[in-house]
Amino acid sequence: MEPMPPPRLLPRRPADALMRARVDYWFWRVLTGLVFGAALGLCIVNPGHAAPVPIAALPG
């Protein structure tokens, strides 16, 4: 009975998988940064746009 070869856990070229994971990480990091940055920028430029009642109507 022949010995079984070890299972292949890594892809054929691990450097390619590492590069792909790095690109995916930076893609999502930049994309979420742009989305949250745009939302924060809108809140800074127009601070009352999301308030359900006017700021002047709040007590105090």
PDB file of C-alpha atoms in Angstrom:
ATOM      1  CA  MET A   1       0.000   0.000   0.000  1.00  0.00           C
ATOM      2  CA  GLU A   2       1.502   3.313  -1.097  1.00  0.00           C
ATOM      3  CA  PRO A   3       1.788   6.165   1.384  1.00  0.00           C
ATOM      4  CA  MET A   4      -0.746   8.888   0.680  1.00  0.00           C
ATOM      5  CA  PRO A   5       0.645  12.255  -0.386  1.00  0.00           C
ATOM      6  CA  PRO A   6       0.034  15.056   2.109  1.00  0.00           C
ATOM      7  CA  PRO A   7      -3.128  17.056   1.437  1.00  0.00           C
ATOM      8  CA  ARG A   8      -2.657  20.315  -0.443  1.00  0.00           C
ATOM      9  CA  LEU A   9      -3.826  23.036   1.890  1.00  0.00           C
ATOM     10  CA  LEU A  10      -2.211  25.921   0.056  1.00  0.00           C
ATOM     11  CA  PRO A  11      -2.753  26.838  -3.577  1.00  0.00           C
ATOM     12  CA  ARG A  12      -0.101  25.989  -6.105  1.00  0.00           C
ATOM     13  CA  ARG A  13       1.589  29.390  -5.728  1.00  0.00           C
ATOM     14  CA  PRO A  14       1.023  30.846  -2.270  1.00  0.00           C
ATOM     15  CA  ALA A  15       2.464  34.206  -3.317  1.00  0.00           C
ATOM     16  CA  ASP A  16      -0.449  34.668  -5.726  1.00  0.00           C
ATOM     17  CA  ALA A  17      -2.989  33.967  -3.001  1.00  0.00           C
ATOM     18  CA  LEU A  18      -1.218  36.354  -0.634  1.00  0.00           C
ATOM     19  CA  MET A  19      -1.184  39.063  -3.283  1.00  0.00           C
ATOM     20  CA  ARG A  20      -4.869  38.517  -4.038  1.00  0.00           C
ATOM     21  CA  ALA A  21      -5.740  38.702  -0.339  1.00  0.00           C
ATOM     22  CA  ARG A  22      -3.719  41.892   0.013  1.00  0.00           C
ATOM     23  CA  VAL A  23      -5.452  43.475  -2.987  1.00  0.00           C
ATOM     24  CA  ASP A  24      -8.872  42.438  -1.659  1.00  0.00           C
ATOM     25  CA  TYR A  25      -8.041  43.907   1.755  1.00  0.00           C
ATOM     26  CA  TRP A  26      -6.952  47.263   0.360  1.00  0.00           C
ATOM     27  CA  PHE A  27      -9.860  47.376  -2.095  1.00  0.00           C
ATOM     28  CA  TRP A  28     -12.432  46.986   0.683  1.00  0.00           C
ATOM     29  CA  ARG A  29     -10.516  49.273   3.041  1.00  0.00           C
ATOM     30  CA  VAL A  30     -10.394  52.071   0.469  1.00  0.00           C
ATOM     31  CA  LEU A  31     -14.013  51.529  -0.569  1.00  0.00           C
ATOM     32  CA  THR A  32     -15.338  51.651   2.995  1.00  0.00           C
ATOM     33  CA  GLY A  33     -13.100  54.634   3.713  1.00  0.00           C
ATOM     34  CA  LEU A  34     -14.598  56.519   0.790  1.00  0.00           C
ATOM     35  CA  VAL A  35     -18.155  55.640   1.813  1.00  0.00           C
ATOM     36  CA  PHE A  36     -17.716  56.593   5.457  1.00  0.00           C
ATOM     37  CA  GLY A  37     -15.653  59.628   4.527  1.00  0.00           C
ATOM     38  CA  ALA A  38     -18.395  60.857   2.221  1.00  0.00           C
ATOM     39  CA  ALA A  39     -21.029  60.315   4.918  1.00  0.00           C
ATOM     40  CA  LEU A  40     -18.926  62.114   7.510  1.00  0.00           C
ATOM     41  CA  GLY A  41     -18.242  64.933   5.065  1.00  0.00           C
ATOM     42  CA  LEU A  42     -21.959  65.345   4.449  1.00  0.00           C
ATOM     43  CA  CYS A  43     -22.602  65.461   8.184  1.00  0.00           C
ATOM     44  CA  ILE A  44     -19.945  68.141   8.633  1.00  0.00           C
ATOM     45  CA  VAL A  45     -21.070  70.249   5.662  1.00  0.00           C
ATOM     46  CA  ASN A  46     -24.800  69.929   6.355  1.00  0.00           C
ATOM     47  CA  PRO A  47     -25.194  69.034  10.047  1.00  0.00           C
ATOM     48  CA  GLY A  48     -28.990  69.321  10.197  1.00  0.00           C
ATOM     49  CA  HIS A  49     -29.904  67.142   7.241  1.00  0.00           C
ATOM     50  CA  ALA A  50     -30.605  63.994   9.270  1.00  0.00           C
ATOM     51  CA  ALA A  51     -32.390  65.596  12.230  1.00  0.00           C
ATOM     52  CA  PRO A  52     -36.062  64.561  12.425  1.00  0.00           C
ATOM     53  CA  VAL A  53     -36.998  67.881  14.071  1.00  0.00           C
ATOM     54  CA  PRO A  54     -35.434  71.301  13.599  1.00  0.00           C
ATOM     55  CA  ILE A  55     -32.604  72.029  15.998  1.00  0.00           C
ATOM     56  CA  ALA A  56     -34.347  75.240  17.149  1.00  0.00           C
ATOM     57  CA  ALA A  57     -37.432  73.259  18.254  1.00  0.00           C
ATOM     58  CA  LEU A  58     -35.501  71.176  20.780  1.00  0.00           C
ATOM     59  CA  PRO A  59     -36.055  72.202  24.419  1.00  0.00           C
ATOM     60  CA  GLY A  60     -33.296  74.148  26.036  1.00  0.00           C
TER      61      GLY A  60
END
